[in-house]
Every structure is written in C-alpha cells, then in structure tokens.
Short mmCIF file of C-alpha atoms in Angstrom, two decimals:
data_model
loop_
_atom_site.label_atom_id
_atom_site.label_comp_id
_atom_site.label_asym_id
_atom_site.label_seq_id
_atom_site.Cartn_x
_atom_site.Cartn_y
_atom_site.Cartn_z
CA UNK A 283 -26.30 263.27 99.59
CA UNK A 284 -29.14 263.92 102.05
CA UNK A 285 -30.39 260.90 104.11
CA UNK A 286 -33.44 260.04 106.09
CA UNK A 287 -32.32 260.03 110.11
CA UNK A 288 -34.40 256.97 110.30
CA UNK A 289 -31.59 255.23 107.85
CA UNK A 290 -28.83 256.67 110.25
CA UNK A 291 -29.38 255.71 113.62
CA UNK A 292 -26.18 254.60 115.35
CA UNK A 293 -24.18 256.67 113.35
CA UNK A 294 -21.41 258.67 114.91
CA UNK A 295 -22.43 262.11 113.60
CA UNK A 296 -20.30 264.86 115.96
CA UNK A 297 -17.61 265.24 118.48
CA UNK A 298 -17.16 268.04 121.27
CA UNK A 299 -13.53 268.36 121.79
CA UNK A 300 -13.94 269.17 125.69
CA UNK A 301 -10.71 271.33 126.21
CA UNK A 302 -9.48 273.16 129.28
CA UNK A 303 -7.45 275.45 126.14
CA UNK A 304 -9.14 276.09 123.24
CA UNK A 305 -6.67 278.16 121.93
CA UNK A 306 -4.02 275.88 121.87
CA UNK A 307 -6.12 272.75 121.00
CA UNK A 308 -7.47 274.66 118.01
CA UNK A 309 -3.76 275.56 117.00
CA UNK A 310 -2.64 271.64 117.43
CA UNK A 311 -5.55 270.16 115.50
CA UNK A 312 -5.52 272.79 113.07
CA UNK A 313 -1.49 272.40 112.18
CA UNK A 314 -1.18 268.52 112.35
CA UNK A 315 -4.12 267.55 110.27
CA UNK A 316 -5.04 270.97 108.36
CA UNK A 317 -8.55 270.82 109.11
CA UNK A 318 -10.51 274.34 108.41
CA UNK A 319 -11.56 276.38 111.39
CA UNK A 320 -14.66 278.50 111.11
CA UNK A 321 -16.19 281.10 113.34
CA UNK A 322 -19.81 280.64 113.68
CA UNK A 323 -22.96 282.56 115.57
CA UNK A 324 -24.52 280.12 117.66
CA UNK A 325 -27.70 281.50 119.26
CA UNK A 326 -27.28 281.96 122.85
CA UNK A 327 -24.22 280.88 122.98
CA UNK A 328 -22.21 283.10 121.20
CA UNK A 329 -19.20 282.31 118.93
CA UNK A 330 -17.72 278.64 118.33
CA UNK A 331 -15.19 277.58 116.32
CA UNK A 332 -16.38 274.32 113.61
CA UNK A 333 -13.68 271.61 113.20
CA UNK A 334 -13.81 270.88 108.82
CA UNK A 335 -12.42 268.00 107.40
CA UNK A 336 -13.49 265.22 104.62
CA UNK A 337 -16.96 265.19 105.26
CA UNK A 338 -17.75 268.79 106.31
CA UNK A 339 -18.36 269.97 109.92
CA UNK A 340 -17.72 267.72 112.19
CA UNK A 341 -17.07 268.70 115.80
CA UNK A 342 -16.57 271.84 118.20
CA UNK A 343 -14.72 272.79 121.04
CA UNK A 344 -16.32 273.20 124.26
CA UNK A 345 -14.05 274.79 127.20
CA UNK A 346 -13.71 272.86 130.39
CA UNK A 347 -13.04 274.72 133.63
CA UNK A 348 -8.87 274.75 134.64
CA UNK A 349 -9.98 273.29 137.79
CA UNK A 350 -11.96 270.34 136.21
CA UNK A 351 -10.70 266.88 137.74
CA UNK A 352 -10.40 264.97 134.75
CA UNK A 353 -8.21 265.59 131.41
CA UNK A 354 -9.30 267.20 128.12
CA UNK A 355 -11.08 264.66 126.36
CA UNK A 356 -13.09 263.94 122.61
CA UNK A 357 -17.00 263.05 123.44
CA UNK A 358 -18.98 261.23 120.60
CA UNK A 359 -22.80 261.91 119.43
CA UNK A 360 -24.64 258.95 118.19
CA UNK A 361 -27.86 259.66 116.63
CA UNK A 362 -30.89 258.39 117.76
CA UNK A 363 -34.78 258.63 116.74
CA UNK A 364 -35.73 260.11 119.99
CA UNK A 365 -33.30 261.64 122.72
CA UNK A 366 -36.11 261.30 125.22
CA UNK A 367 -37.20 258.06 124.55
CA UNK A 368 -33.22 256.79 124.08
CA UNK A 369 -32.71 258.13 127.57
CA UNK A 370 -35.38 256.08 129.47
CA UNK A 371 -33.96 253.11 127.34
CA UNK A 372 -30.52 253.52 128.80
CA UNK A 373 -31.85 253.22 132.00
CA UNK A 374 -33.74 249.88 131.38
CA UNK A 375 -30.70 248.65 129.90
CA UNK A 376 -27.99 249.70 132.87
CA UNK A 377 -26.88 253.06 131.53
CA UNK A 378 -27.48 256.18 133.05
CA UNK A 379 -28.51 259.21 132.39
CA UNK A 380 -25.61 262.25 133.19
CA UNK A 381 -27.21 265.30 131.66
CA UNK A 382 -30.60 265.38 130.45
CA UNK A 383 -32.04 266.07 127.44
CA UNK A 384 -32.13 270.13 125.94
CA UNK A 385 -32.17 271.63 123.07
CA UNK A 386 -29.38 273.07 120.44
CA UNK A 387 -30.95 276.05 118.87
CA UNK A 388 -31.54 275.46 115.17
CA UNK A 389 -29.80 272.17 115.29
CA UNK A 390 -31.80 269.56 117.38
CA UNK A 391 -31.48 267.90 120.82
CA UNK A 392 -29.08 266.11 122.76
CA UNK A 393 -28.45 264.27 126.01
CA UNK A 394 -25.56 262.74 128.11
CA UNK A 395 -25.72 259.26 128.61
CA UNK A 396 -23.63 256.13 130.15
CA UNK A 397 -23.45 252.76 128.99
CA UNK A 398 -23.48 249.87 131.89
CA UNK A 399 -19.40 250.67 132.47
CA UNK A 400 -19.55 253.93 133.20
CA UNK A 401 -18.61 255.36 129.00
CA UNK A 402 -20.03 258.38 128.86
CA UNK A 403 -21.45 259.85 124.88
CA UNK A 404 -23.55 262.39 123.71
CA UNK A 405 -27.22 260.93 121.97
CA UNK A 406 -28.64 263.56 119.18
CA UNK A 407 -32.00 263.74 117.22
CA UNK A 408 -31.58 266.54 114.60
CA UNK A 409 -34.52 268.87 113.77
CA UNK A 410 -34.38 268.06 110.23
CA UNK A 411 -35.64 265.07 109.26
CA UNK A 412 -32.94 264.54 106.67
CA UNK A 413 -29.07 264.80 106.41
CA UNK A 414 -26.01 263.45 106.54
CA UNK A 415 -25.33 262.02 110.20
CA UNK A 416 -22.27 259.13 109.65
CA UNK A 417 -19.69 261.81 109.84
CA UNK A 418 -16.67 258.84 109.90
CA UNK A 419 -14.41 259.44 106.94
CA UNK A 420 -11.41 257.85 105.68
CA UNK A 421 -10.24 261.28 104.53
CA UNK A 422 -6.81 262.59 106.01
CA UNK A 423 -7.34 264.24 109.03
CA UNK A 424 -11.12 262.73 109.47
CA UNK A 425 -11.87 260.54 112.37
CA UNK A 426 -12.59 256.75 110.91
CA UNK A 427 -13.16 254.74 113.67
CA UNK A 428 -13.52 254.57 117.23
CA UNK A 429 -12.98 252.51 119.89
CA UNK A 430 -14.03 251.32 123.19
CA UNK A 431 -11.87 249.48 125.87
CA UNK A 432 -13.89 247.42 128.22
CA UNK A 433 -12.61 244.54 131.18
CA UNK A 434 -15.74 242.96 130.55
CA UNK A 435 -17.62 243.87 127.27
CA UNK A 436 -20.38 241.24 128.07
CA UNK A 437 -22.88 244.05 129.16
CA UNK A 438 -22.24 246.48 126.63
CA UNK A 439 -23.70 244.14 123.40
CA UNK A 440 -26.89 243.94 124.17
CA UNK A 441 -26.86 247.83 125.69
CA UNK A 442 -25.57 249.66 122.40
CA UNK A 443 -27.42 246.64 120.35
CA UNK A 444 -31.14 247.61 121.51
CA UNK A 445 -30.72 250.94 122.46
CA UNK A 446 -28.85 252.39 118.66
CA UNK A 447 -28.99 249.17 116.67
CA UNK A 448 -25.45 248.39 116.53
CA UNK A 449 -24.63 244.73 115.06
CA UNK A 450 -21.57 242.83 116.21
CA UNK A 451 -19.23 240.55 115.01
CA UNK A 452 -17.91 237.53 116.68
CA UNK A 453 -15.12 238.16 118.59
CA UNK A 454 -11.25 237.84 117.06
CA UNK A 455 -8.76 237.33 119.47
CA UNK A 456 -5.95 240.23 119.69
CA UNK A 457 -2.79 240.76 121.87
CA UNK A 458 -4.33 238.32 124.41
CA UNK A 459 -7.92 239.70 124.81
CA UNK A 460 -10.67 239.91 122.45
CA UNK A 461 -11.91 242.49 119.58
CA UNK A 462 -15.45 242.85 118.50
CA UNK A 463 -15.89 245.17 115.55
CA UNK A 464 -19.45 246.52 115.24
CA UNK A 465 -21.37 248.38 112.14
CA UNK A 466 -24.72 250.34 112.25
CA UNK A 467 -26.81 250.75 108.80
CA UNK A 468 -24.41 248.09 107.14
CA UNK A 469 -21.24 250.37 107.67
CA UNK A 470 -18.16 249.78 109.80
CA UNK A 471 -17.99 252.07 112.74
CA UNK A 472 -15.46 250.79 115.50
CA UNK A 473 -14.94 248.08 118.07
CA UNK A 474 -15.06 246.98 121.62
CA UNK A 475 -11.77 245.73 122.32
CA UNK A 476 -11.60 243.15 125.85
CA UNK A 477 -8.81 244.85 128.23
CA UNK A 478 -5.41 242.36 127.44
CA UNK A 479 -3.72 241.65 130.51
CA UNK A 480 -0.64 243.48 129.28
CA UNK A 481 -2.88 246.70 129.02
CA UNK A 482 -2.84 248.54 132.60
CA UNK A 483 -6.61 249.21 133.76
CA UNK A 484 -7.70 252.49 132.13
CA UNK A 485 -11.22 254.90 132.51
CA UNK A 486 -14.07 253.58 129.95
CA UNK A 487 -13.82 256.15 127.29
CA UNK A 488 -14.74 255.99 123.48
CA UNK A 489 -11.54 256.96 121.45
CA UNK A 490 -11.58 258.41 118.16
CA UNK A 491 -9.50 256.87 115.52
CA UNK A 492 -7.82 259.63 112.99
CA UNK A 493 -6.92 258.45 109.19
CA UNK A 494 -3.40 259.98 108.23
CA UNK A 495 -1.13 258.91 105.46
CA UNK A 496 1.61 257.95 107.45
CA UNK A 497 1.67 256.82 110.74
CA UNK A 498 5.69 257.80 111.28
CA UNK A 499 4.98 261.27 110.00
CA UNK A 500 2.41 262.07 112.09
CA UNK A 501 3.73 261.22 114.85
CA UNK A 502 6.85 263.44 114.09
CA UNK A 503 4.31 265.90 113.64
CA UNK A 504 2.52 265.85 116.80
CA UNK A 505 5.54 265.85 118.73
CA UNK A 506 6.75 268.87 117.36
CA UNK A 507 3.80 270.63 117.69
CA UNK A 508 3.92 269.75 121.28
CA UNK A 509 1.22 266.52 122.17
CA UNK A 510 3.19 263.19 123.06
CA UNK A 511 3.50 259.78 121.53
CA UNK A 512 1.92 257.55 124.58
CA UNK A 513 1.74 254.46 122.32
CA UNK A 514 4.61 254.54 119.50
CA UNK A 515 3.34 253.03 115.70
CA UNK A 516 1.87 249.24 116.04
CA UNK A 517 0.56 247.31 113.27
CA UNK A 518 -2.38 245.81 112.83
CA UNK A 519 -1.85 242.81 110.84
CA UNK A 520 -3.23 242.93 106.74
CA UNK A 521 -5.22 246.23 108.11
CA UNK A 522 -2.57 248.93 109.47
CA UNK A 523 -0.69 250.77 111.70
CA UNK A 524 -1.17 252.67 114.75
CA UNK A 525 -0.44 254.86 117.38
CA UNK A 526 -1.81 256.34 120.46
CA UNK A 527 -1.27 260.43 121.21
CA UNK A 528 -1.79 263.15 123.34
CA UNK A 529 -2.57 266.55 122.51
CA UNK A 530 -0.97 269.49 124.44
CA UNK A 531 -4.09 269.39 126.50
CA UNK A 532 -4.29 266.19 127.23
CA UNK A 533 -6.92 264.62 125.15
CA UNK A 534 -5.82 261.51 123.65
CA UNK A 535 -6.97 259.68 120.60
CA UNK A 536 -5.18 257.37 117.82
CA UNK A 537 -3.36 258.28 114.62
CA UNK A 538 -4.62 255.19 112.34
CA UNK A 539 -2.55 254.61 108.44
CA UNK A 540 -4.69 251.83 106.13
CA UNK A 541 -2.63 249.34 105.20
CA UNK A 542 -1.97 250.18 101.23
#
C-alpha cells in the first residue's frame, strides 16, 4: 500500500550493512535467514547487491576499508520531511552532523547524523512523495525492532522526540536499569534501554532486532555458518526470547522469537 512520507516520519525505512567483506556477509545473511539477494545498477555507483525479506528491499551492503578502526556494523535510516532542515535541527538539539546531506540518484537524499551520545544513523527524504517507508516486519528473517543502549537516556527523549516525532512510554524497569519503548505514527518501533550495572560500558549504537521462529535454532545456525553467540537465548518475560550475535564480520545485532 503506498503512503504519504508526511504519515511516515520516524519510520525506520533502510539499513546499510557497513561490511569490511561483502562477500562473506552476503553469504551469512543470505544462508541463516534466506533473504533474496539482487544485483542492481545504481547510477554512479555501479552494482549493489539489495537485501529482500518480508517487506521487500530493505537494506544494502556498503564495503568498509580493511584498515577501518571500528567493526562491521548495521546503520539505520529514519525518514524525515527534510534532510536539510533535520540536520540544522540536530544541531539545536545536541546532535551533530557527521556527513552532510547528498543525493542518491533516483532515490532521494540522505545525511549522517548523531544524537547527543554520540549514536550515529542515517536521515532520508525520498524523491517520491509516496511509499512505503516503515520497513520493520515481523516476518522471518525481517528486522522488527531496534534498540538503543544509553548510560543516561535523559538527553535523547526530547532529541529523537522533536527532531522525528518519536513518542515514549514511561519507563519499565528491566535487569536493574530502565526500558523505554517508543512508537512513531502509532506503531511500535524499538526502545532505549538505561545501561544495567551488570552490562559492561559499550559504544552508543542502534541495534537491529531480527524476528526468527526459534531462538535455539538460530543460534545453531549462526554458529555453524561461522558468526558467534555473544549473548546466549534470554527471555523476555510474556514477550520473548533473545539473543545477541555476531556475524563473521563482526557486525552484531539480536535474533528476537515472539513469545507464541
């Protein structure tokens, strides 16, 4: 069903899968949660590869340098009405501005930003007015939530609250921090979770959440196609189960099974 943008913003709408080997992340995603891989022309940028699942296209691979400091790592797009306008916003609100905005041929434009702890994400106005942004699915394989970590989310509400329209929840209490779900355009999107003190101090990244029908097999799964198990099934209680991986790149993100 096609959409207005202006009913969408806040909506999670693509990921860049920033990998320092495509070839073997394309081979891991591709086997563990049988998404379809197509080759596509993009103009001036030659051939990319377009990561399928529930939804339709959903993210991309973008190769990182061998020598680049940090892991392989998942970056989010949010859409917003106006990537040049959203940028000067971040900076009112205590974000930053990493990579200005450009243009994706055919497709729309785009800008790096970070939010007042350093997260960095991806903002996106598309060139067509209508579409379908809110690419979270609970469809095997799909991403359906994601997540942020934060010693101090205090800042962050009222930065992702004026600048995409996110609403939050009060907070619930979880493993001895805090967990504050938000939802943009009346849908459930993720959560900000407060660091427990049991949790070792981590970078501020947004995490991406992937629906599977079983937890246990998964996991089996991504071990055998080589990524690691770096947090081993959890449960949520009367929600789910959990765990955290690592691909064989190092990119890590959570297997999540819905409570049946």
């Amino acid at each position: 069903m096609s959409i207005s943008t202006e009913k969408q913003i806040g909506s999670f709408c693509w990921w860049s899968l920033m990998t320092k080997d495509i070839a073997a992340s394309n081979a891991f995603y591709q086997k563990l949660f049988n998404w379809t891989l197509d080759e596509v022309d993009i103009t001036g940028q030659g051939k990319t590869t377009i990561y399928r699942a529930g939804k339709g296209g959903f993210g991309s691979p973008i190769p990182l340098a061998a020598d680049f400091p940090g892991a392989s790592h998942w970056m989010p797009y949010v859409t917003v009405a106006d990537v040049d306008q959203a940028c000067e916003h971040a900076k009112t609100l205590g974000g930053d501005v990493c990579a200005p905005p450009f243009d994706l041929p055919r497709t729309g434009r785009t800008a790096v930003i970070t939010d007042p702890i350093g997260s960095a994400f991806h903002i996106f106005t598309p060139s067509q007015p209508r579409g379908t942004l809110n690419m979270l699915s609970n469809d095997p394989g799909s991403i359906c939530w994601m997540e942020l970590m934060a010693d101090d989310p205090t800042p962050l509400l009222p930065f992702y609250r004026e600048l995409l329209g996110w609403t939050f929840a009060d907070p619930l209490p979880m493993n001895g921090g805090e967990y504050i779900s938000f939802s943009a355009n009346g849908e459930n999107m993720g959560g900000i979770m407060k660091r427990p003190p049991t949790v070792l101090p981590m970078p501020p990244v947004w995490l991406n959440y992937f629906s599977v029908p079983s937890v246990d097999e998964w996991s089996q799964k991504v071990e055998a196609l080589g990524g690691k198990i770096i947090v081993p099934k959890m449960d949520i209680p009367d929600t789910g189960f959990f765990a955290c991986i690592e691909d064989p790149t190092g990119a890590v993100s959570y297997l999540f099974e819905w409570l049946r």
